[in-house]
mmCIF file of C-alpha atoms and ligand atoms in Angstrom:
data_model
loop_
_atom_site.group_PDB
_atom_site.id
_atom_site.type_symbol
_atom_site.label_atom_id
_atom_site.label_comp_id
_atom_site.label_asym_id
_atom_site.label_seq_id
_atom_site.Cartn_x
_atom_site.Cartn_y
_atom_site.Cartn_z
ATOM 1 C CA UNK A 1 -18.411 -29.051 8.337
ATOM 2 C CA UNK A 2 -20.436 -25.857 7.986
ATOM 3 C CA UNK A 3 -22.112 -25.124 4.653
ATOM 4 C CA UNK A 4 -20.436 -22.914 2.049
ATOM 5 C CA UNK A 5 -21.747 -19.361 1.993
ATOM 6 C CA UNK A 6 -19.585 -18.353 -0.930
ATOM 7 C CA UNK A 7 -18.093 -20.517 -3.639
ATOM 8 C CA UNK A 8 -15.631 -18.786 -5.902
ATOM 9 C CA UNK A 9 -14.780 -20.744 -9.044
ATOM 10 C CA UNK A 10 -12.021 -19.988 -11.558
ATOM 11 C CA UNK A 11 -12.330 -16.251 -11.048
ATOM 12 C CA UNK A 12 -10.429 -14.185 -13.625
ATOM 13 C CA UNK A 13 -9.893 -10.450 -14.004
ATOM 14 C CA UNK A 14 -7.836 -9.215 -16.924
ATOM 15 C CA UNK A 15 -7.450 -5.461 -17.388
ATOM 16 C CA UNK A 16 -6.868 -4.582 -21.047
ATOM 17 C CA UNK A 17 -3.563 -2.845 -21.844
ATOM 18 C CA UNK A 18 -4.165 -0.345 -24.634
ATOM 19 C CA UNK A 19 -1.898 1.732 -26.837
ATOM 20 C CA UNK A 20 -2.525 4.780 -29.023
ATOM 21 C CA UNK A 21 -4.653 7.865 -28.401
ATOM 22 C CA UNK A 22 -6.787 8.202 -31.512
ATOM 23 C CA UNK A 23 -6.891 4.559 -32.520
ATOM 24 C CA UNK A 24 -6.823 2.714 -29.197
ATOM 25 C CA UNK A 25 -5.968 -0.911 -29.587
ATOM 26 C CA UNK A 26 -5.472 -3.636 -27.075
ATOM 27 C CA UNK A 27 -1.851 -4.748 -26.896
ATOM 28 C CA UNK A 28 -2.162 -7.150 -23.992
ATOM 29 C CA UNK A 29 -3.727 -7.614 -20.593
ATOM 30 C CA UNK A 30 -2.804 -7.232 -16.960
ATOM 31 C CA UNK A 31 -3.711 -10.618 -15.510
ATOM 32 C CA UNK A 32 -4.595 -9.237 -12.082
ATOM 33 C CA UNK A 33 -6.524 -12.382 -11.098
ATOM 34 C CA UNK A 34 -5.929 -15.509 -13.134
ATOM 35 C CA UNK A 35 -8.111 -18.412 -11.997
ATOM 36 C CA UNK A 36 -8.864 -18.181 -8.285
ATOM 37 C CA UNK A 37 -11.131 -20.699 -6.536
ATOM 38 C CA UNK A 38 -12.057 -21.005 -2.871
ATOM 39 C CA UNK A 39 -15.067 -21.318 -0.635
ATOM 40 C CA UNK A 40 -16.103 -19.476 2.493
ATOM 41 C CA UNK A 41 -18.049 -21.378 5.118
ATOM 42 C CA UNK A 42 -20.580 -19.911 7.513
ATOM 43 C CA UNK A 43 -18.947 -18.320 10.542
ATOM 44 C CA UNK A 44 -15.350 -18.810 9.456
ATOM 45 C CA UNK A 45 -12.548 -16.424 8.605
ATOM 46 C CA UNK A 46 -10.612 -17.107 5.444
ATOM 47 C CA UNK A 47 -7.331 -15.209 5.362
ATOM 48 C CA UNK A 48 -5.891 -14.272 1.969
ATOM 49 C CA UNK A 49 -2.225 -13.384 1.960
ATOM 50 C CA UNK A 50 0.289 -12.300 -0.654
ATOM 51 C CA UNK A 51 2.697 -9.552 -1.659
ATOM 52 C CA UNK A 52 1.520 -6.222 -2.995
ATOM 53 C CA UNK A 53 0.205 -6.480 -6.563
ATOM 54 C CA UNK A 54 -0.716 -10.190 -6.462
ATOM 55 C CA UNK A 55 -4.430 -9.478 -6.995
ATOM 56 C CA UNK A 56 -5.893 -9.492 -3.475
ATOM 57 C CA UNK A 57 -7.835 -6.230 -3.802
ATOM 58 C CA UNK A 58 -9.102 -7.230 -7.228
ATOM 59 C CA UNK A 59 -10.545 -10.435 -5.748
ATOM 60 C CA UNK A 60 -12.116 -8.384 -2.932
ATOM 61 C CA UNK A 61 -13.685 -5.928 -5.373
ATOM 62 C CA UNK A 62 -15.188 -8.732 -7.438
ATOM 63 C CA UNK A 63 -16.698 -10.313 -4.308
ATOM 64 C CA UNK A 64 -18.537 -7.072 -3.492
ATOM 65 C CA UNK A 65 -19.346 -6.334 -7.140
ATOM 66 C CA UNK A 66 -17.133 -3.246 -7.472
ATOM 67 C CA UNK A 67 -15.455 -5.016 -10.398
ATOM 68 C CA UNK A 68 -16.996 -7.379 -12.937
ATOM 69 C CA UNK A 69 -15.048 -10.609 -13.422
ATOM 70 C CA UNK A 70 -13.631 -11.355 -16.867
ATOM 71 C CA UNK A 71 -14.588 -14.991 -16.256
ATOM 72 C CA UNK A 72 -15.562 -17.363 -13.482
ATOM 73 C CA UNK A 73 -18.374 -17.470 -10.977
ATOM 74 C CA UNK A 74 -19.148 -16.323 -7.450
ATOM 75 C CA UNK A 75 -21.884 -18.446 -5.914
ATOM 76 C CA UNK A 76 -23.588 -17.007 -2.861
ATOM 77 C CA UNK A 77 -25.730 -19.732 -1.294
ATOM 78 C CA UNK A 78 -25.698 -21.397 -4.684
ATOM 79 C CA UNK A 79 -26.713 -18.313 -6.701
ATOM 80 C CA UNK A 80 -24.191 -16.907 -9.206
ATOM 81 C CA UNK A 81 -23.661 -13.213 -8.422
ATOM 82 C CA UNK A 82 -21.976 -12.636 -11.753
ATOM 83 C CA UNK A 83 -25.246 -13.486 -13.534
ATOM 84 C CA UNK A 84 -27.550 -11.364 -11.371
ATOM 85 C CA UNK A 85 -28.586 -7.786 -12.055
ATOM 86 C CA UNK A 86 -31.078 -5.186 -10.868
ATOM 87 C CA UNK A 87 -33.109 -5.920 -7.752
ATOM 88 C CA UNK A 88 -31.903 -9.484 -7.320
ATOM 89 C CA UNK A 89 -28.282 -8.329 -7.286
ATOM 90 C CA UNK A 90 -29.046 -5.467 -4.918
ATOM 91 C CA UNK A 91 -30.706 -7.827 -2.445
ATOM 92 C CA UNK A 92 -27.737 -10.190 -2.441
ATOM 93 C CA UNK A 93 -25.195 -7.377 -2.361
ATOM 94 C CA UNK A 94 -26.578 -6.242 0.985
ATOM 95 C CA UNK A 95 -25.216 -9.392 2.569
ATOM 96 C CA UNK A 96 -21.618 -8.935 1.410
ATOM 97 C CA UNK A 97 -19.932 -5.747 2.594
ATOM 98 C CA UNK A 98 -16.384 -4.437 2.382
ATOM 99 C CA UNK A 99 -14.049 -2.737 4.826
ATOM 100 C CA UNK A 100 -11.345 -0.827 2.963
ATOM 101 C CA UNK A 101 -7.617 -0.700 3.464
ATOM 102 C CA UNK A 102 -6.971 2.957 4.099
ATOM 103 C CA UNK A 103 -9.193 4.685 6.665
ATOM 104 C CA UNK A 104 -7.555 8.013 5.691
ATOM 105 C CA UNK A 105 -8.782 8.062 2.114
ATOM 106 C CA UNK A 106 -11.838 5.791 2.170
ATOM 107 C CA UNK A 107 -13.976 8.155 4.298
ATOM 108 C CA UNK A 108 -15.399 11.272 2.626
ATOM 109 C CA UNK A 109 -13.854 14.221 4.547
ATOM 110 C CA UNK A 110 -16.886 16.441 3.910
ATOM 111 C CA UNK A 111 -19.426 14.074 5.424
ATOM 112 C CA UNK A 112 -20.165 13.693 9.133
ATOM 113 C CA UNK A 113 -19.551 10.327 10.710
ATOM 114 C CA UNK A 114 -23.318 9.899 11.028
ATOM 115 C CA UNK A 115 -23.827 10.461 7.304
ATOM 116 C CA UNK A 116 -20.940 8.152 6.398
ATOM 117 C CA UNK A 117 -22.187 5.262 8.516
ATOM 118 C CA UNK A 118 -25.830 5.850 7.526
ATOM 119 C CA UNK A 119 -25.176 6.259 3.800
ATOM 120 C CA UNK A 120 -25.907 2.586 2.964
ATOM 121 C CA UNK A 121 -29.478 3.176 4.218
ATOM 122 C CA UNK A 122 -30.034 5.555 1.277
ATOM 123 C CA UNK A 123 -29.642 2.549 -1.023
ATOM 124 C CA UNK A 124 -31.414 0.104 1.307
ATOM 125 C CA UNK A 125 -34.055 2.182 3.133
ATOM 126 C CA UNK A 126 -35.885 -1.024 4.068
ATOM 127 C CA UNK A 127 -33.168 -1.848 6.636
ATOM 128 C CA UNK A 128 -33.691 1.401 8.575
ATOM 129 C CA UNK A 129 -36.643 3.727 7.920
ATOM 130 C CA UNK A 130 -35.690 7.418 8.018
ATOM 131 C CA UNK A 131 -36.952 8.100 11.567
ATOM 132 C CA UNK A 132 -34.847 5.298 13.088
ATOM 133 C CA UNK A 133 -31.563 5.973 11.321
ATOM 134 C CA UNK A 134 -29.945 8.305 13.827
ATOM 135 C CA UNK A 135 -30.498 5.808 16.608
ATOM 136 C CA UNK A 136 -29.189 2.972 14.418
ATOM 137 C CA UNK A 137 -26.023 4.895 13.636
ATOM 138 C CA UNK A 138 -25.487 5.700 17.321
ATOM 139 C CA UNK A 139 -25.915 2.024 18.165
ATOM 140 C CA UNK A 140 -23.318 1.158 15.519
ATOM 141 C CA UNK A 141 -20.853 3.694 16.961
ATOM 142 C CA UNK A 142 -21.323 2.073 20.335
ATOM 143 C CA UNK A 143 -20.855 -1.416 18.883
ATOM 144 C CA UNK A 144 -17.450 -0.492 17.403
ATOM 145 C CA UNK A 145 -16.296 1.177 20.597
ATOM 146 C CA UNK A 146 -16.834 4.847 19.703
ATOM 147 C CA UNK A 147 -18.803 7.417 21.673
ATOM 148 C CA UNK A 148 -22.298 7.765 20.101
ATOM 149 C CA UNK A 149 -22.081 11.509 20.761
ATOM 150 C CA UNK A 150 -19.406 11.748 18.062
ATOM 151 C CA UNK A 151 -22.109 11.331 15.404
ATOM 152 C CA UNK A 152 -21.797 14.911 14.113
ATOM 153 C CA UNK A 153 -17.999 14.962 13.930
ATOM 154 C CA UNK A 154 -15.907 14.757 10.753
ATOM 155 C CA UNK A 155 -13.323 12.073 9.864
ATOM 156 C CA UNK A 156 -10.316 14.396 10.449
ATOM 157 C CA UNK A 157 -11.291 14.647 14.122
ATOM 158 C CA UNK A 158 -10.457 10.949 14.621
ATOM 159 C CA UNK A 159 -7.264 8.895 14.832
ATOM 160 C CA UNK A 160 -6.448 6.202 12.261
ATOM 161 C CA UNK A 161 -7.732 3.409 14.482
ATOM 162 C CA UNK A 162 -10.953 5.297 15.192
ATOM 163 C CA UNK A 163 -11.461 5.957 11.487
ATOM 164 C CA UNK A 164 -11.130 2.275 10.750
ATOM 165 C CA UNK A 165 -13.786 1.671 13.425
ATOM 166 C CA UNK A 166 -16.010 4.091 11.497
ATOM 167 C CA UNK A 167 -15.321 2.107 8.315
ATOM 168 C CA UNK A 168 -16.250 -1.091 10.133
ATOM 169 C CA UNK A 169 -19.469 0.464 11.502
ATOM 170 C CA UNK A 170 -20.406 1.427 7.964
ATOM 171 C CA UNK A 171 -19.701 -2.110 6.813
ATOM 172 C CA UNK A 172 -22.043 -3.421 9.512
ATOM 173 C CA UNK A 173 -24.876 -0.960 8.794
ATOM 174 C CA UNK A 174 -26.818 -3.309 6.512
ATOM 175 C CA UNK A 175 -26.373 -6.309 8.823
ATOM 176 C CA UNK A 176 -24.379 -8.330 6.305
ATOM 177 C CA UNK A 177 -23.448 -11.999 6.620
ATOM 178 C CA UNK A 178 -20.049 -11.593 5.008
ATOM 179 C CA UNK A 179 -17.427 -8.901 5.486
ATOM 180 C CA UNK A 180 -14.573 -8.645 3.011
ATOM 181 C CA UNK A 181 -11.826 -6.784 4.873
ATOM 182 C CA UNK A 182 -9.077 -5.616 2.500
ATOM 183 C CA UNK A 183 -5.929 -5.104 4.579
ATOM 184 C CA UNK A 184 -7.993 -3.401 7.294
ATOM 185 C CA UNK A 185 -5.024 -2.781 9.585
ATOM 186 C CA UNK A 186 -2.143 -2.278 7.120
ATOM 187 C CA UNK A 187 -2.338 1.523 7.306
ATOM 188 C CA UNK A 188 -2.462 1.573 11.113
ATOM 189 C CA UNK A 189 0.253 1.781 13.765
ATOM 190 C CA UNK A 190 1.304 -1.618 15.057
ATOM 191 C CA UNK A 191 0.014 -0.709 18.528
ATOM 192 C CA UNK A 192 -3.473 -0.101 17.102
ATOM 193 C CA UNK A 193 -3.551 -3.124 14.758
ATOM 194 C CA UNK A 194 -4.261 -5.625 17.537
ATOM 195 C CA UNK A 195 -7.121 -3.504 18.888
ATOM 196 C CA UNK A 196 -8.859 -3.396 15.510
ATOM 197 C CA UNK A 197 -8.293 -7.130 14.959
ATOM 198 C CA UNK A 198 -9.724 -7.869 18.411
ATOM 199 C CA UNK A 199 -12.748 -5.725 17.553
ATOM 200 C CA UNK A 200 -13.307 -7.673 14.308
ATOM 201 C CA UNK A 201 -12.942 -10.898 16.256
ATOM 202 C CA UNK A 202 -15.595 -9.858 18.787
ATOM 203 C CA UNK A 203 -17.994 -8.571 16.107
ATOM 204 C CA UNK A 204 -17.698 -11.892 14.292
ATOM 205 C CA UNK A 205 -18.945 -13.743 17.358
ATOM 206 C CA UNK A 206 -21.633 -11.185 18.270
ATOM 207 C CA UNK A 207 -23.117 -10.999 14.763
ATOM 208 C CA UNK A 208 -22.262 -14.462 13.358
ATOM 209 C CA UNK A 209 -20.207 -12.928 10.567
ATOM 210 C CA UNK A 210 -18.036 -14.697 8.017
ATOM 211 C CA UNK A 211 -14.854 -12.900 6.998
ATOM 212 C CA UNK A 212 -12.584 -12.810 4.008
ATOM 213 C CA UNK A 213 -9.609 -11.147 5.657
ATOM 214 C CA UNK A 214 -6.887 -9.894 3.332
ATOM 215 C CA UNK A 215 -3.331 -9.105 4.433
ATOM 216 C CA UNK A 216 0.142 -8.981 2.930
ATOM 217 C CA UNK A 217 1.684 -10.549 6.004
ATOM 218 C CA UNK A 218 1.140 -14.076 7.338
ATOM 219 C CA UNK A 219 1.641 -12.971 10.942
ATOM 220 C CA UNK A 220 -1.416 -10.690 10.882
ATOM 221 C CA UNK A 221 -3.941 -13.219 9.584
ATOM 222 C CA UNK A 222 -2.756 -16.012 11.845
ATOM 223 C CA UNK A 223 -4.486 -14.558 14.881
ATOM 224 C CA UNK A 224 -7.878 -14.339 13.199
ATOM 225 C CA UNK A 225 -8.026 -16.959 10.396
ATOM 226 C CA UNK A 226 -9.495 -20.452 10.436
ATOM 227 C CA UNK A 227 -8.068 -21.117 6.998
ATOM 228 C CA UNK A 228 -5.529 -19.257 4.906
ATOM 229 C CA UNK A 229 -5.044 -18.975 1.134
ATOM 230 C CA UNK A 230 -1.686 -17.769 -0.166
ATOM 231 C CA UNK A 231 -1.762 -15.789 -3.420
ATOM 232 C CA UNK A 232 1.032 -15.230 -5.919
ATOM 233 C CA UNK A 233 0.676 -13.407 -9.232
ATOM 234 C CA UNK A 234 -3.094 -13.690 -9.540
ATOM 235 C CA UNK A 235 -3.451 -17.250 -8.265
ATOM 236 C CA UNK A 236 -3.870 -19.117 -5.017
ATOM 237 C CA UNK A 237 -0.767 -21.276 -4.648
ATOM 238 C CA UNK A 238 -1.615 -22.970 -1.350
ATOM 239 C CA UNK A 239 -4.692 -23.127 0.863
ATOM 240 C CA UNK A 240 -5.368 -24.914 4.125
ATOM 241 C CA UNK A 241 -6.222 -24.654 7.777
ATOM 242 C CA UNK A 242 -4.264 -22.412 10.053
ATOM 243 C CA UNK A 243 -2.159 -25.308 11.321
ATOM 244 C CA UNK A 244 -1.574 -26.768 7.827
ATOM 245 C CA UNK A 245 -0.295 -23.483 6.438
ATOM 246 C CA UNK A 246 1.786 -22.357 9.417
ATOM 247 C CA UNK A 247 3.217 -25.688 10.525
ATOM 248 C CA UNK A 248 3.184 -27.789 7.361
ATOM 249 C CA UNK A 249 3.523 -25.478 4.357
ATOM 250 C CA UNK A 250 4.250 -27.420 1.157
ATOM 251 C CA UNK A 251 4.579 -24.558 -1.350
ATOM 252 C CA UNK A 252 8.008 -22.909 -1.558
ATOM 253 C CA UNK A 253 6.419 -19.460 -1.669
ATOM 254 C CA UNK A 254 4.509 -20.047 1.588
ATOM 255 C CA UNK A 255 7.709 -21.402 3.118
ATOM 256 C CA UNK A 256 9.556 -18.253 2.084
ATOM 257 C CA UNK A 257 6.814 -15.978 3.425
ATOM 258 C CA UNK A 258 6.837 -17.844 6.739
ATOM 259 C CA UNK A 259 10.583 -17.612 7.044
ATOM 260 C CA UNK A 260 10.260 -13.822 6.813
ATOM 261 C CA UNK A 261 7.802 -13.539 9.722
ATOM 262 C CA UNK A 262 9.567 -11.865 12.665
ATOM 263 C CA UNK A 263 10.394 -14.239 15.529
ATOM 264 C CA UNK A 264 10.661 -12.557 18.934
ATOM 265 C CA UNK A 265 12.519 -15.435 20.610
ATOM 266 C CA UNK A 266 16.303 -15.142 19.837
ATOM 267 C CA UNK A 267 16.800 -18.881 20.474
ATOM 268 C CA UNK A 268 14.170 -19.836 17.887
ATOM 269 C CA UNK A 269 15.438 -17.133 15.526
ATOM 270 C CA UNK A 270 18.928 -18.623 15.519
ATOM 271 C CA UNK A 271 17.662 -22.079 14.610
ATOM 272 C CA UNK A 272 15.295 -21.379 11.823
ATOM 273 C CA UNK A 273 15.951 -21.492 8.147
ATOM 274 C CA UNK A 274 15.712 -18.071 6.537
ATOM 275 C CA UNK A 275 14.704 -18.121 2.873
ATOM 276 C CA UNK A 276 15.581 -14.996 0.927
ATOM 277 C CA UNK A 277 13.742 -14.767 -2.379
ATOM 278 C CA UNK A 278 15.742 -13.419 -5.288
ATOM 279 C CA UNK A 279 14.322 -10.904 -7.744
ATOM 280 C CA UNK A 280 11.000 -9.137 -7.878
ATOM 281 C CA UNK A 281 7.475 -10.353 -8.536
ATOM 282 C CA UNK A 282 7.122 -10.619 -12.351
ATOM 283 C CA UNK A 283 4.669 -8.280 -14.084
ATOM 284 C CA UNK A 284 1.114 -9.638 -14.264
ATOM 285 C CA UNK A 285 1.065 -8.314 -17.847
ATOM 286 C CA UNK A 286 3.788 -10.785 -18.750
ATOM 287 C CA UNK A 287 3.753 -13.690 -16.290
ATOM 288 C CA UNK A 288 6.249 -16.579 -16.635
ATOM 289 C CA UNK A 289 5.179 -19.746 -18.458
ATOM 290 C CA UNK A 290 4.294 -22.764 -16.343
ATOM 291 C CA UNK A 291 4.503 -22.057 -12.628
ATOM 292 C CA UNK A 292 4.207 -18.322 -11.904
ATOM 293 C CA UNK A 293 6.632 -18.638 -8.977
ATOM 294 C CA UNK A 294 9.390 -20.524 -10.806
ATOM 295 C CA UNK A 295 11.518 -17.428 -11.573
ATOM 296 C CA UNK A 296 12.107 -16.919 -7.840
ATOM 297 C CA UNK A 297 11.963 -20.506 -6.663
ATOM 298 C CA UNK A 298 14.977 -22.409 -5.363
ATOM 299 C CA UNK A 299 13.326 -25.729 -6.244
ATOM 300 C CA UNK A 300 12.571 -24.823 -9.875
ATOM 301 C CA UNK A 301 13.394 -27.353 -12.591
ATOM 302 C CA UNK A 302 12.701 -27.422 -16.346
ATOM 303 C CA UNK A 303 9.331 -29.068 -15.715
ATOM 304 C CA UNK A 304 8.189 -25.905 -13.891
ATOM 305 C CA UNK A 305 8.548 -23.777 -17.042
ATOM 306 C CA UNK A 306 6.625 -26.267 -19.170
ATOM 307 C CA UNK A 307 3.757 -27.362 -16.939
ATOM 308 C CA UNK A 308 1.395 -25.256 -14.842
ATOM 309 C CA UNK A 309 1.127 -26.927 -11.438
ATOM 310 C CA UNK A 310 -2.521 -27.362 -10.423
ATOM 311 C CA UNK A 311 -3.786 -26.428 -6.982
ATOM 312 C CA UNK A 312 -4.312 -29.934 -5.609
ATOM 313 C CA UNK A 313 -3.560 -32.140 -2.620
ATOM 314 C CA UNK A 314 -0.127 -33.753 -3.274
ATOM 315 C CA UNK A 315 -0.550 -37.436 -4.189
ATOM 316 C CA UNK A 316 2.217 -38.357 -1.762
ATOM 317 C CA UNK A 317 0.174 -36.959 1.128
ATOM 318 C CA UNK A 318 -3.311 -38.519 0.984
ATOM 319 C CA UNK A 319 -3.731 -37.743 4.677
ATOM 320 C CA UNK A 320 -2.026 -35.886 7.475
ATOM 321 C CA UNK A 321 -1.281 -32.188 7.912
ATOM 322 C CA UNK A 322 0.457 -31.843 4.529
ATOM 323 C CA UNK A 323 -2.696 -33.115 2.755
ATOM 324 C CA UNK A 324 -3.997 -29.757 1.605
ATOM 325 C CA UNK A 325 -4.066 -28.100 -1.835
ATOM 326 C CA UNK A 326 -0.720 -26.768 -3.037
ATOM 327 C CA UNK A 327 0.192 -25.681 -6.580
ATOM 328 C CA UNK A 328 3.748 -27.045 -6.723
ATOM 329 C CA UNK A 329 5.181 -29.970 -8.715
ATOM 330 C CA UNK A 330 7.473 -30.660 -5.756
ATOM 331 C CA UNK A 331 5.045 -30.108 -2.895
ATOM 332 C CA UNK A 332 5.863 -33.577 -1.574
ATOM 333 C CA UNK A 333 9.600 -32.931 -1.316
ATOM 334 C CA UNK A 334 11.725 -31.877 1.636
ATOM 335 C CA UNK A 335 9.680 -29.918 4.146
ATOM 336 C CA UNK A 336 11.020 -26.619 5.320
ATOM 337 C CA UNK A 337 9.289 -25.755 8.558
ATOM 338 C CA UNK A 338 10.318 -22.290 9.690
ATOM 339 C CA UNK A 339 9.606 -21.390 13.300
ATOM 340 C CA UNK A 340 6.683 -19.029 13.707
ATOM 341 C CA UNK A 341 5.512 -17.261 16.835
ATOM 342 C CA UNK A 342 2.139 -18.628 18.000
ATOM 343 C CA UNK A 343 0.299 -15.298 17.984
ATOM 344 C CA UNK A 344 -0.291 -12.370 15.618
ATOM 345 C CA UNK A 345 0.538 -8.761 16.461
ATOM 346 C CA UNK A 346 1.199 -8.145 20.110
ATOM 347 C CA UNK A 347 -1.147 -5.815 21.901
HETATM 348 N N1 LIG B 1 -8.056 -0.818 -12.743
HETATM 349 C C1 LIG B 1 -6.907 -1.416 -13.058
HETATM 350 N N2 LIG B 1 -6.408 -1.315 -14.314
HETATM 351 C C2 LIG B 1 -5.248 -1.940 -14.645
HETATM 352 N N3 LIG B 1 -4.524 -2.687 -13.802
HETATM 353 C C3 LIG B 1 -4.962 -2.824 -12.553
HETATM 354 C C4 LIG B 1 -6.182 -2.195 -12.096
HETATM 355 N N4 LIG B 1 -6.368 -2.514 -10.788
HETATM 356 C C5 LIG B 1 -5.323 -3.292 -10.432
HETATM 357 N N5 LIG B 1 -4.482 -3.478 -11.481
HETATM 358 C C6 LIG B 1 -3.257 -4.285 -11.487
HETATM 359 O O1 LIG B 1 -3.619 -5.594 -11.107
HETATM 360 C C7 LIG B 1 -2.617 -6.181 -10.271
HETATM 361 C C8 LIG B 1 -3.241 -6.611 -8.969
HETATM 362 O O2 LIG B 1 -3.645 -5.469 -8.226
HETATM 363 P P1 LIG B 1 -4.340 -5.559 -6.796
HETATM 364 O O3 LIG B 1 -5.508 -6.456 -6.885
HETATM 365 O O4 LIG B 1 -4.585 -4.178 -6.331
HETATM 366 O O5 LIG B 1 -3.194 -6.243 -5.917
HETATM 367 P P2 LIG B 1 -3.003 -6.292 -4.317
HETATM 368 O O6 LIG B 1 -4.285 -5.837 -3.674
HETATM 369 O O7 LIG B 1 -2.669 -7.718 -4.033
HETATM 370 O O8 LIG B 1 -1.856 -5.382 -4.014
HETATM 371 C C9 LIG B 1 -1.526 -5.111 -10.121
HETATM 372 O O9 LIG B 1 -0.525 -5.373 -11.061
HETATM 373 C C10 LIG B 1 -2.252 -3.836 -10.440
HETATM 374 O O10 LIG B 1 -1.362 -2.875 -10.964
HETATM 375 MG MG1 LIG B 2 -4.582 -4.352 -2.273
#
């Protein structure tokens, strides 16, 4: 097994909830991320999936140091990023870059494409001395499938898919090892999603990149992920290889998410079990006691309100495809295996 590039341990981000204008006082906290652990191995893609508001972007921002964790550690090749500062942090930061969700708002409309893609060189001039930057940026445009002559154009002159290619080129500018892609295709038309995913796939091979690929839909990450972590209310509730998660899910939430993935084959559609979750995701400012999923879970029992289930391999499954970490007291019970199409978005 390849070495771990990143090791995330018990990562927590609580945003204080305050009240009062003159005398501000803290009345609680939004538990956006509440104890997340995973590792990222060299050359792999780890998909992170979960509904809107479950903390995916907050994890992404902490990985690239846009947010400081409340607690926990992020080890990059054994070095804790949360304890670094100044030059040491800057040097490490270069290796972990982000691609943002919305290519319509994440690119500065007043900057040319050349300035947007080349901006990281202002902070890291050692990667590309001034005289070589224009050529570097043109090479990057070419690498992401855009005409290098577009270098002086502005973001509004491009389509959504092309803008996301610009965002990806910018992410590549500093030759990082890790790209954290936060729902990179969610804002794009379905017809364009597959093209951008194929581009990311090719870039990964060409530049030996490791990806943390975030999505709210299990069908999108399937195509690109080696392993998948499923998040619910600030925690990872199940994590495993592609085949473990899609064919042998043991957490009821993963099973429900899978049952909602569209199935193109009418025959398979008729035979699968559809799980409809009741209610909404609870507020991260006031999460349920015990298991965070229990208020929407059809397997929930009194034990689930009293005891937080740990993310661990179920004792009943020491080996086999179900032997992967799952945070459910009843992970070893009746398997629901919804039918899933073998591929991600069609293109
Ligand atoms: N800066 C912030 N201040 C307060 N709450 C925040 C902030 N950023 C995110 N949150 C809250 O944290 C939770 C997780 O948000 P986020 O990480 O954006 O979720 P996701 O990316 O999975 O949709 C949400 O309830 C969100 O409202
Ligand atoms: Mg998000």
